[in-house]
Coordinates of N, CA, C and O in Angstrom, one line a residue:
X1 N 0.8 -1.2 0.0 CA 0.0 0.0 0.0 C 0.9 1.3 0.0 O 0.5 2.4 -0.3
X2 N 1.9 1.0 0.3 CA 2.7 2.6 1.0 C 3.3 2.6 -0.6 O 3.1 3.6 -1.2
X3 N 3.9 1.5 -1.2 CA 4.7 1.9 -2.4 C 3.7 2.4 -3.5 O 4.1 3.1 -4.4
X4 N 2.1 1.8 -3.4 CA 0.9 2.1 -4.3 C 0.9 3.6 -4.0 O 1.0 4.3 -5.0
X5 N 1.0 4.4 -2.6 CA 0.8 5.8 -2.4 C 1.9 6.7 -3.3 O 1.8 7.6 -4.0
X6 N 3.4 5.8 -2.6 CA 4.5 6.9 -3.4 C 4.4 7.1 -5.1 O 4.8 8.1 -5.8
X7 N 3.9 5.8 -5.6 CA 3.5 5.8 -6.9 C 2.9 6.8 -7.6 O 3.2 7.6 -8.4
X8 N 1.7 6.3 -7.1 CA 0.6 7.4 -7.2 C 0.5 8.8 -7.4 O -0.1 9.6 -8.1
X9 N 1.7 9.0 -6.1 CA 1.8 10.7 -5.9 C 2.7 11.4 -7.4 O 2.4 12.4 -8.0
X10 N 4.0 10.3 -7.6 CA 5.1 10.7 -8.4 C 4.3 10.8 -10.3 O 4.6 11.4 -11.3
X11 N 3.4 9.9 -10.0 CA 2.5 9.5 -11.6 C 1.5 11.0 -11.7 O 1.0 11.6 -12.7
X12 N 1.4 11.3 -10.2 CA 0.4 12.9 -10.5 C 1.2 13.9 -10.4 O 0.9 15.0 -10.8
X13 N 2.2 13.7 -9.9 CA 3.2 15.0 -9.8 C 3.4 14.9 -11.0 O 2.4 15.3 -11.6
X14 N 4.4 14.3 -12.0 CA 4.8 14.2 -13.2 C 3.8 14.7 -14.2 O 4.3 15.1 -15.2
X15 N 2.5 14.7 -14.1 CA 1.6 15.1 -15.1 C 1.4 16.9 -14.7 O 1.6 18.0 -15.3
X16 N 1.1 16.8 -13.3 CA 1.4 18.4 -12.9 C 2.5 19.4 -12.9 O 2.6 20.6 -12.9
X17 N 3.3 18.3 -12.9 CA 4.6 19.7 -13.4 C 4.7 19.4 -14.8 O 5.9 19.6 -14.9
X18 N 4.3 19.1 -15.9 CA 4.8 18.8 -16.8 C 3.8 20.2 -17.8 O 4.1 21.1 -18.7
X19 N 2.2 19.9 -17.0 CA 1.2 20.8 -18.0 C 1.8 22.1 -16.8 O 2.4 23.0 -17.4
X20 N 1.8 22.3 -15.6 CA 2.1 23.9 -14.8 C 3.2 24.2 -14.1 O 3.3 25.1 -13.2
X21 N 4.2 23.2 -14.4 CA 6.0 23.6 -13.9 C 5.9 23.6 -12.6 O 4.9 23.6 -11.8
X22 N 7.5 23.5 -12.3 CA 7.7 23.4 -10.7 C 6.4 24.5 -9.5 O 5.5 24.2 -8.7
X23 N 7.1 26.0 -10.0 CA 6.5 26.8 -9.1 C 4.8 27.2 -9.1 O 4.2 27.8 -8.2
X24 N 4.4 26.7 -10.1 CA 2.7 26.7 -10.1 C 2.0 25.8 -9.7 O 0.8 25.9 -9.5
X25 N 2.9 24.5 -9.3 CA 2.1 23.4 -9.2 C 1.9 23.3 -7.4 O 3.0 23.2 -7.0
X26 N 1.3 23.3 -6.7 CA 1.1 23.2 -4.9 C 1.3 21.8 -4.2 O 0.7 20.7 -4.4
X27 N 1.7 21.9 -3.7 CA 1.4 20.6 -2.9 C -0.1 20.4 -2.4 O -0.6 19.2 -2.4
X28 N -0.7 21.3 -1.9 CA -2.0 21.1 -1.5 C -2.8 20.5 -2.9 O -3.7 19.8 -2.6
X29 N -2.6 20.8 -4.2 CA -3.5 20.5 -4.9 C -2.8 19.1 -5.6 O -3.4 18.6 -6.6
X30 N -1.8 18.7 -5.3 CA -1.0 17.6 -5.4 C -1.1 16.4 -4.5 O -0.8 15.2 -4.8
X31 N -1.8 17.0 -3.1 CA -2.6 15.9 -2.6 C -3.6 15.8 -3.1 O -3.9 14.7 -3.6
X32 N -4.4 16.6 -3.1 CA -5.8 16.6 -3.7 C -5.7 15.4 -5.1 O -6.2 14.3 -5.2
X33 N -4.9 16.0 -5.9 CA -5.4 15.1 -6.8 C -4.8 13.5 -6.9 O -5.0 12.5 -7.6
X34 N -3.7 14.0 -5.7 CA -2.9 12.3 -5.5 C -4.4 11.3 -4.9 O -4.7 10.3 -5.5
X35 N -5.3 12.1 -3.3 CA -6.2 11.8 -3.1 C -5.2 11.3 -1.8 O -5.4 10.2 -1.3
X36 N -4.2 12.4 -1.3 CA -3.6 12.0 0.2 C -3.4 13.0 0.8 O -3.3 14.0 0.0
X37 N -3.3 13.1 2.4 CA -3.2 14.0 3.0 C -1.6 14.6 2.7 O -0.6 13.9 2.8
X38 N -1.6 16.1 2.4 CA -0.4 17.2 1.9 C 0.5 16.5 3.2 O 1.5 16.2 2.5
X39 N 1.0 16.1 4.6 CA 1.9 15.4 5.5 C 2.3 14.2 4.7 O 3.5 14.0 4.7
X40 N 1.5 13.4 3.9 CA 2.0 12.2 3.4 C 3.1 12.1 2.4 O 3.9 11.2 2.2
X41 N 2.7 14.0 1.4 CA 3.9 13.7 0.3 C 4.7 14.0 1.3 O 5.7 13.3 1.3
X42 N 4.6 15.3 2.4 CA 6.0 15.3 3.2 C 6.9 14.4 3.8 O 8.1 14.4 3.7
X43 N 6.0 13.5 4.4 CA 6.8 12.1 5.1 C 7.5 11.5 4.0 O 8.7 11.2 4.1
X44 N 6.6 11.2 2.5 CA 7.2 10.7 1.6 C 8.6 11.0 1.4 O 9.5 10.3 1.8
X45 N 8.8 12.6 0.5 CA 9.5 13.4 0.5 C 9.9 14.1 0.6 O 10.9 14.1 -0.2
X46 N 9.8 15.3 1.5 CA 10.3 16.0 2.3 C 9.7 17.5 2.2 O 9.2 18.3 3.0
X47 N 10.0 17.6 0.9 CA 9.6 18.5 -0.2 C 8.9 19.2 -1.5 O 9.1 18.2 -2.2
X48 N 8.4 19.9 -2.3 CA 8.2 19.8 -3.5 C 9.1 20.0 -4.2 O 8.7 19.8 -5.3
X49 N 10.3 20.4 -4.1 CA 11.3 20.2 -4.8 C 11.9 19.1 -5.1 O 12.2 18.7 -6.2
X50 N 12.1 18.2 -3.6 CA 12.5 16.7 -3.6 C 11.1 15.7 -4.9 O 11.2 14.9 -5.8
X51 N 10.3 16.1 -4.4 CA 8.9 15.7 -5.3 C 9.7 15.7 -7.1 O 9.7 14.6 -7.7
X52 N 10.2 16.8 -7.6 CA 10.5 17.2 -8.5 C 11.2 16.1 -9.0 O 10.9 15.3 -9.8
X53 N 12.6 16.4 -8.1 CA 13.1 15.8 -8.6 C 13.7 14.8 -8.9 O 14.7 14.7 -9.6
X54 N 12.6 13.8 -7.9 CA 12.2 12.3 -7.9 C 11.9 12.1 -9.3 O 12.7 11.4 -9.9
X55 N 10.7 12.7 -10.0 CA 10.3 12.9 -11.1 C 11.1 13.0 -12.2 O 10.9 12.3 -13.2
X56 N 12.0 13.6 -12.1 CA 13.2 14.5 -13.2 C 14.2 13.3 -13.1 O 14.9 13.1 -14.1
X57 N 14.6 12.3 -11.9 CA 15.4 11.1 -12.3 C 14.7 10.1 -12.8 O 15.2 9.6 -13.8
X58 N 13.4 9.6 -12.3 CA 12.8 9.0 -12.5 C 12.9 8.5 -14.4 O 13.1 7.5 -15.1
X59 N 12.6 10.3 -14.8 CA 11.8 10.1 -16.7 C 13.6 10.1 -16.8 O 13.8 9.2 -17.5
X60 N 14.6 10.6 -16.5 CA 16.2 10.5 -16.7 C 16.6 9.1 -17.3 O 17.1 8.8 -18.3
X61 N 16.0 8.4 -15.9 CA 16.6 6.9 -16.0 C 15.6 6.5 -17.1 O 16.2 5.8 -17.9
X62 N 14.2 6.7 -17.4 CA 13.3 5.8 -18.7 C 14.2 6.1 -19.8 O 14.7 5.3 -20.4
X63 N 14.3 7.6 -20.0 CA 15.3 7.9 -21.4 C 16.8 7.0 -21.6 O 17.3 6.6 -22.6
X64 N 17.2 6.8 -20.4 CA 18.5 6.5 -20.2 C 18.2 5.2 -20.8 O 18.4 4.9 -22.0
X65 N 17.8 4.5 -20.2 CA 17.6 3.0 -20.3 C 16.6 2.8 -21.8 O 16.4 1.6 -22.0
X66 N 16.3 3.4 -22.4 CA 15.6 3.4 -23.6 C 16.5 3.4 -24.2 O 16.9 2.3 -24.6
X67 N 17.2 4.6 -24.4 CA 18.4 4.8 -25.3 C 19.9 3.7 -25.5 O 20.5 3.5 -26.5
X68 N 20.2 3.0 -24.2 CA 20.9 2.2 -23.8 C 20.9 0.8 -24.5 O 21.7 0.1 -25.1
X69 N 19.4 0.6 -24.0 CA 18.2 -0.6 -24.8 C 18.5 -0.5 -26.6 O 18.4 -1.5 -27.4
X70 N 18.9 0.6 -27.0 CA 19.3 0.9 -28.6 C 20.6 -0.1 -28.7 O 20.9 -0.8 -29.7
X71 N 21.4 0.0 -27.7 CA 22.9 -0.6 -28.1 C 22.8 -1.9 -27.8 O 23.5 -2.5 -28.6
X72 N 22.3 -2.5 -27.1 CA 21.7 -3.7 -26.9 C 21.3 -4.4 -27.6 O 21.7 -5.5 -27.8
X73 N 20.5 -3.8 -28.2 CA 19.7 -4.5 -29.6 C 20.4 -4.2 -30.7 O 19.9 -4.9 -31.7
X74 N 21.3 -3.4 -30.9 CA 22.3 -3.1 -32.1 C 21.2 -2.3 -33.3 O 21.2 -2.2 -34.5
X75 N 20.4 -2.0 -32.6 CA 18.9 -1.4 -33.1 C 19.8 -0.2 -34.8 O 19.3 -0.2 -35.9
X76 N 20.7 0.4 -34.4 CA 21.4 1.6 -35.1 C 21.6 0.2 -37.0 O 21.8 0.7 -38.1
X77 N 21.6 -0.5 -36.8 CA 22.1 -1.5 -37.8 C 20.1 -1.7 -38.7 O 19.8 -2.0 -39.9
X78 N 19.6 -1.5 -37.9 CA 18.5 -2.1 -38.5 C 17.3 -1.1 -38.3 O 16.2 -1.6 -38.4
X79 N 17.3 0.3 -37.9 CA 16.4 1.2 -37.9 C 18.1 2.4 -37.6 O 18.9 2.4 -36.7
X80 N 17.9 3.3 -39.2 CA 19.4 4.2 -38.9 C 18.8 5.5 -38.1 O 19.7 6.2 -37.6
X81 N 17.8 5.9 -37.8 CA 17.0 6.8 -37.1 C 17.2 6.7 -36.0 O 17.6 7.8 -35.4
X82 N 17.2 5.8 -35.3 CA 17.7 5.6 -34.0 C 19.0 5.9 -33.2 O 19.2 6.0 -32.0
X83 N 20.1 6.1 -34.4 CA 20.8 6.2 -34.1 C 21.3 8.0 -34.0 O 22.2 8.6 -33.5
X84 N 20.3 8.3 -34.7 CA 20.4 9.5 -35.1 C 19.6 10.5 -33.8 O 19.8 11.6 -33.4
X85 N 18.7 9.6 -33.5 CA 17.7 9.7 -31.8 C 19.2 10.0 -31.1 O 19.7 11.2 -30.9
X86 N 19.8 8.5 -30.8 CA 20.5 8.6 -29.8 C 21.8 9.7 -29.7 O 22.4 9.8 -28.6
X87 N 22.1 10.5 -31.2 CA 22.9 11.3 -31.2 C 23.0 12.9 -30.6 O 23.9 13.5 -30.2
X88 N 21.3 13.1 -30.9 CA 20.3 14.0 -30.6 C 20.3 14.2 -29.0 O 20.4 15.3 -28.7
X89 N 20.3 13.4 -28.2 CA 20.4 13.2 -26.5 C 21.7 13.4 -26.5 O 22.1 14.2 -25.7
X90 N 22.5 12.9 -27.2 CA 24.1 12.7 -26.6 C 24.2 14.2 -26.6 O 24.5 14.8 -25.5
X91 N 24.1 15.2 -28.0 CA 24.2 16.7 -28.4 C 23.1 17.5 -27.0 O 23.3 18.7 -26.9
X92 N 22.3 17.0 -26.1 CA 21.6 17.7 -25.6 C 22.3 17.2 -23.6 O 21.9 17.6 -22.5
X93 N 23.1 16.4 -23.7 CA 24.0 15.5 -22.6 C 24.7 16.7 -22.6 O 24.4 17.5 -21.7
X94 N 25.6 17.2 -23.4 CA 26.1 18.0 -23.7 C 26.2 19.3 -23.5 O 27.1 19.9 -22.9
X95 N 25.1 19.9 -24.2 CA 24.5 21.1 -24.0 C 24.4 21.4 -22.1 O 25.0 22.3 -21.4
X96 N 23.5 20.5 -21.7 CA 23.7 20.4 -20.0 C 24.6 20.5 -18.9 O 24.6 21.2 -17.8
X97 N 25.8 19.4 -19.5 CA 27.6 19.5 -19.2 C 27.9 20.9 -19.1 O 28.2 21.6 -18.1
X98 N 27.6 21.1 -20.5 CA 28.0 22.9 -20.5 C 27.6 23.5 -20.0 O 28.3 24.1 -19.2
X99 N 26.5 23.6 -20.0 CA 26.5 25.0 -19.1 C 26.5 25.1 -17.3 O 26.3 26.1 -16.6
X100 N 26.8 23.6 -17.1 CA 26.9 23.3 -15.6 C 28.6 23.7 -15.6 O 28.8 24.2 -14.5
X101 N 29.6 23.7 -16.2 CA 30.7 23.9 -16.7 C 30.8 25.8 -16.7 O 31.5 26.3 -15.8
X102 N 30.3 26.5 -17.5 CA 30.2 27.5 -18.2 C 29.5 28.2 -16.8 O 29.8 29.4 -16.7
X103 N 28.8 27.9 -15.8 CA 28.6 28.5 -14.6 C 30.1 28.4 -13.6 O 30.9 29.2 -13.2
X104 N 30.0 27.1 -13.7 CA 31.3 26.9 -12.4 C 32.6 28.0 -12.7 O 33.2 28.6 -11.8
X105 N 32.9 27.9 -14.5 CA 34.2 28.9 -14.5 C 33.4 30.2 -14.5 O 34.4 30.9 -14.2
X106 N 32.1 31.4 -14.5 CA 32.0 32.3 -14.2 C 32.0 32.6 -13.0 O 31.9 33.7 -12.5
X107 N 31.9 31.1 -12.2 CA 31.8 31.4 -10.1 C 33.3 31.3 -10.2 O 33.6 32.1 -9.3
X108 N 34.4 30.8 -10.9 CA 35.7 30.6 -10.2 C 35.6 29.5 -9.7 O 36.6 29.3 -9.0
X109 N 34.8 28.3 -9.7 CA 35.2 27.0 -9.1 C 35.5 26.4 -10.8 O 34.4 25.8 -10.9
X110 N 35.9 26.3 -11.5 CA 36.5 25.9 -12.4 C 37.2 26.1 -13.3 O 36.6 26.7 -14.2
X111 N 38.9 25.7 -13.8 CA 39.4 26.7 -14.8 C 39.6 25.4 -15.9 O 40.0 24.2 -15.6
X112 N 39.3 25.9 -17.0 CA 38.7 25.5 -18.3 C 39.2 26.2 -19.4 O 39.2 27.4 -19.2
X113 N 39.6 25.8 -20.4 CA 40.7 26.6 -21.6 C 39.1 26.6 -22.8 O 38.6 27.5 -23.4
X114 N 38.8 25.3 -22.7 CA 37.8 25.2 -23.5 C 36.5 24.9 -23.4 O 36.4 23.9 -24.1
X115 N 35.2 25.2 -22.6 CA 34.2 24.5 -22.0 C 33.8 23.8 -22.9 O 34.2 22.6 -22.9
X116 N 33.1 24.2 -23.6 CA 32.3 23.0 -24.8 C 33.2 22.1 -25.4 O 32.6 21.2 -26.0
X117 N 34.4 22.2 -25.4 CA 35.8 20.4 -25.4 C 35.4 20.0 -24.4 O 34.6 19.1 -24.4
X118 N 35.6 20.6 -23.2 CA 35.8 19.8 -22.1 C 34.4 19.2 -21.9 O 34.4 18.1 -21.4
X119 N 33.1 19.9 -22.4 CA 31.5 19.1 -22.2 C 32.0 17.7 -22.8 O 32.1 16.6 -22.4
X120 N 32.1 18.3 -24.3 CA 32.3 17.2 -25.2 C 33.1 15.9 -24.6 O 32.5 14.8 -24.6
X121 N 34.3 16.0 -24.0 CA 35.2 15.3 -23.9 C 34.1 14.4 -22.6 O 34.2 13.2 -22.5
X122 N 33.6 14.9 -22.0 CA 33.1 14.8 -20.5 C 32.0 13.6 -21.2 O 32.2 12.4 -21.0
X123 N 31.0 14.0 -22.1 CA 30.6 13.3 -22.8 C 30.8 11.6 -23.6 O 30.3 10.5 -23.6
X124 N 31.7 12.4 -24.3 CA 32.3 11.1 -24.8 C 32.9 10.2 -23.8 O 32.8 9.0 -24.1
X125 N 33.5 10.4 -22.8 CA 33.7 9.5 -21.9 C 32.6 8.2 -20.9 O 32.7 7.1 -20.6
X126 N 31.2 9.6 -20.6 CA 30.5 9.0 -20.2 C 30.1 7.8 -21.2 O 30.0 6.7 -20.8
X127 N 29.9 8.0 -22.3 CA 29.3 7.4 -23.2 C 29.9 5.9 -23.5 O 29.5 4.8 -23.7
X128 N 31.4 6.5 -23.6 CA 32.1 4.9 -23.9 C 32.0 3.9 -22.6 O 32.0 2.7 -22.8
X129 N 31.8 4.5 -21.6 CA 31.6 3.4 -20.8 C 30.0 2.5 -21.1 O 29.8 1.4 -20.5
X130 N 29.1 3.2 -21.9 CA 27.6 2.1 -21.9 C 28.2 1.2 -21.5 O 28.5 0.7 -20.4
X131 N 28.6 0.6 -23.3 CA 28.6 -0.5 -23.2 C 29.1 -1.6 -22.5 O 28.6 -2.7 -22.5
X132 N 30.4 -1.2 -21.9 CA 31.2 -2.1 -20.7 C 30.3 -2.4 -19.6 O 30.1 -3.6 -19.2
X133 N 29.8 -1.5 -19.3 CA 29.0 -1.5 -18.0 C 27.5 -2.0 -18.2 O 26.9 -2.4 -17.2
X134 N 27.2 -1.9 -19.1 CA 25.9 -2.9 -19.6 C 26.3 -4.6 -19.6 O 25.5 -5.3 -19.2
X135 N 27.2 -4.9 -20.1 CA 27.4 -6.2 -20.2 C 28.3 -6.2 -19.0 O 28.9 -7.1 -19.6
X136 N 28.7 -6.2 -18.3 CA 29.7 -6.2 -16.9 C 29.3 -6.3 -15.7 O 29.4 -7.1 -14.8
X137 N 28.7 -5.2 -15.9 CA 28.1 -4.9 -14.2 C 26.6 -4.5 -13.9 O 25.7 -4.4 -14.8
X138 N 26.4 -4.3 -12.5 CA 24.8 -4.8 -11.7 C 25.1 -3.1 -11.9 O 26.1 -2.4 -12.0
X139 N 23.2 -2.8 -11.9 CA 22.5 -1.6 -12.2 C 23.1 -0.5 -10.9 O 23.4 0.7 -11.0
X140 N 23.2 -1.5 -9.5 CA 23.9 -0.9 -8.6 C 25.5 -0.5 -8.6 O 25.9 0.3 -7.8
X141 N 26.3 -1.0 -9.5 CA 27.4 -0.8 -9.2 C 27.9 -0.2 -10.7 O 29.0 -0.4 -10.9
X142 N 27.2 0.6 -11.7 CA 26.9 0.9 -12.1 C 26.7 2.6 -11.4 O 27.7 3.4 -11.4
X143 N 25.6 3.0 -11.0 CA 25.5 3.8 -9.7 C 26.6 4.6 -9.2 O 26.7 5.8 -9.2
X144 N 27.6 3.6 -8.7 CA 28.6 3.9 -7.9 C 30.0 4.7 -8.4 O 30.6 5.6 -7.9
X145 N 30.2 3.8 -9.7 CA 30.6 4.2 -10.7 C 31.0 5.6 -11.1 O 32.1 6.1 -11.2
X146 N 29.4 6.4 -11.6 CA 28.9 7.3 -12.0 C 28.9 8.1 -11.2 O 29.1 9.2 -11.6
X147 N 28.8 7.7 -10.1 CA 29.1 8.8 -8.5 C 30.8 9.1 -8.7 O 31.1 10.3 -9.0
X148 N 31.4 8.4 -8.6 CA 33.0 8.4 -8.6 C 33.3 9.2 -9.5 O 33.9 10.3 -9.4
X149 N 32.8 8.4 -10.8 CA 33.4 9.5 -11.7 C 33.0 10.8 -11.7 O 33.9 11.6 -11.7
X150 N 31.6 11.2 -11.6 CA 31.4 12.6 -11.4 C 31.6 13.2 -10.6 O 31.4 14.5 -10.7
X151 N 32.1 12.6 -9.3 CA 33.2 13.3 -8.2 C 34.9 13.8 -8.7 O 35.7 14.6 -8.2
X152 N 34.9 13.0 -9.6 CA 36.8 13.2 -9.6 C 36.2 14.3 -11.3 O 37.0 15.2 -11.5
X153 N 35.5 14.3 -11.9 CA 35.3 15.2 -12.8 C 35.2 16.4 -12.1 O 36.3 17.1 -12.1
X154 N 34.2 16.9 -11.5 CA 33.8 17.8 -10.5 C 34.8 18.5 -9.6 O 35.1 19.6 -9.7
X155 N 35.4 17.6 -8.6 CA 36.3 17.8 -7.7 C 37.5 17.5 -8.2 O 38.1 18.5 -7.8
X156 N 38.2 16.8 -8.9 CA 39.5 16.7 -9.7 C 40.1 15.7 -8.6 O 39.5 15.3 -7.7
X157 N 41.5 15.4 -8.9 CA 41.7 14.1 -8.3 C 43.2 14.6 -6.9 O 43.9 13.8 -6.2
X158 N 43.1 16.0 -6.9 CA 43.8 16.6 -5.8 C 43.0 16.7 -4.5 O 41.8 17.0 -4.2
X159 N 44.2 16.1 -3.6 CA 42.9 16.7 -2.2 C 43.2 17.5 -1.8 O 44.3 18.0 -2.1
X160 N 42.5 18.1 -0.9 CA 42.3 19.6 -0.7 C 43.2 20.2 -0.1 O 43.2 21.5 -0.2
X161 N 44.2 19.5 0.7 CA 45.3 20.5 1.0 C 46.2 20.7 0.1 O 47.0 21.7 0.3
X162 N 46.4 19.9 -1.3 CA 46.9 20.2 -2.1 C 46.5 21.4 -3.0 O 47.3 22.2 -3.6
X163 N 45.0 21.4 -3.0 CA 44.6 22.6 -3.4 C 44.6 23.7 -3.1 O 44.5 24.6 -4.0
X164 N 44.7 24.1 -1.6 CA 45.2 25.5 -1.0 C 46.5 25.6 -1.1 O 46.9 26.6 -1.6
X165 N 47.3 24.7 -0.9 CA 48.6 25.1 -1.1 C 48.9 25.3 -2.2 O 49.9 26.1 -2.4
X166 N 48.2 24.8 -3.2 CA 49.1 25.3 -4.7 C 48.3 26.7 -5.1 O 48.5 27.6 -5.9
X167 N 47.4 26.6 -4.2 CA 46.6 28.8 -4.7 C 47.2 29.3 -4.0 O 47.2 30.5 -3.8

């Protein structure tokens, strides 16, 4: 019953933020239309932002695993559209990189000669790993992975006393 409620809630959030965006949509009318008391999405989730973006990993991971599902099936050999799909996300993987990139060097937490190389590069790396890690490894360790690497992308592979000392 409790996983039928979290269900429920994330299947009506997802349709409400989708037709009236994050800040239009209420939680009060988010129970209403889940059909639970506005404390239950809290207990659930904490927040309507957390609500969000439960949501925003949620459709992340369908796209992800859709697109993944293409190499799998070697689908690019026998429908060439698809591959042209999957190029289209990679160019929009990208675009996202960047400008999470293109913020950090206007704050000073990042120096960067080239952002959109380094998206790119950031990119392509993600990418080469699909396939290894599709045929290799558990969805969980996978995860872990992805955490790591986007910690040593992000954070770089100096630790921090190295970092003050060399500024």
């Amino acid at each position: 019953m409790k996983q039928e409620k979290f269900e429920s809630i994330l299947n009506i959030a997802k349709k409400m933020f989708a037709r009236y965006g994050l800040r239009k949509t209420s939680m009060d009318e988010l129970a209403r239309m889940a059909r639970v008391a506005k404390a239950t999405i809290y207990n659930y989730f904490g927040s309507k932002d957390k609500v969000y973006m439960e949501v925003l990993r949620r459709e992340s991971d369908e796209i992800v695993e859709k697109l993944l599902n293409l190499d799998r099936e070697g689908i690019e050999k026998l429908l060439p559209a698809a591959e042209e799909i999957r190029n289209q996300f990679f160019e929009r993987e990208v675009d996202i990189i960047r400008s999470i990139l293109k913020e950090g060097v206007e704050e000073g937490v990042f120096h960067l000669r080239d952002v959109l190389l380094t998206a790119r590069a950031i990119g392509h790396a993600l990418r080469g790993f699909e396939i290894n890690w599709l045929v290799q490894e558990s969805e969980e360790r996978i995860d872990h992975y992805l955490d790591e690497l986007m910690s040593i992308l992000l954070y770089g592979l100096m630790s921090e006393k190295r970092c003050v000392a060399k500024a």
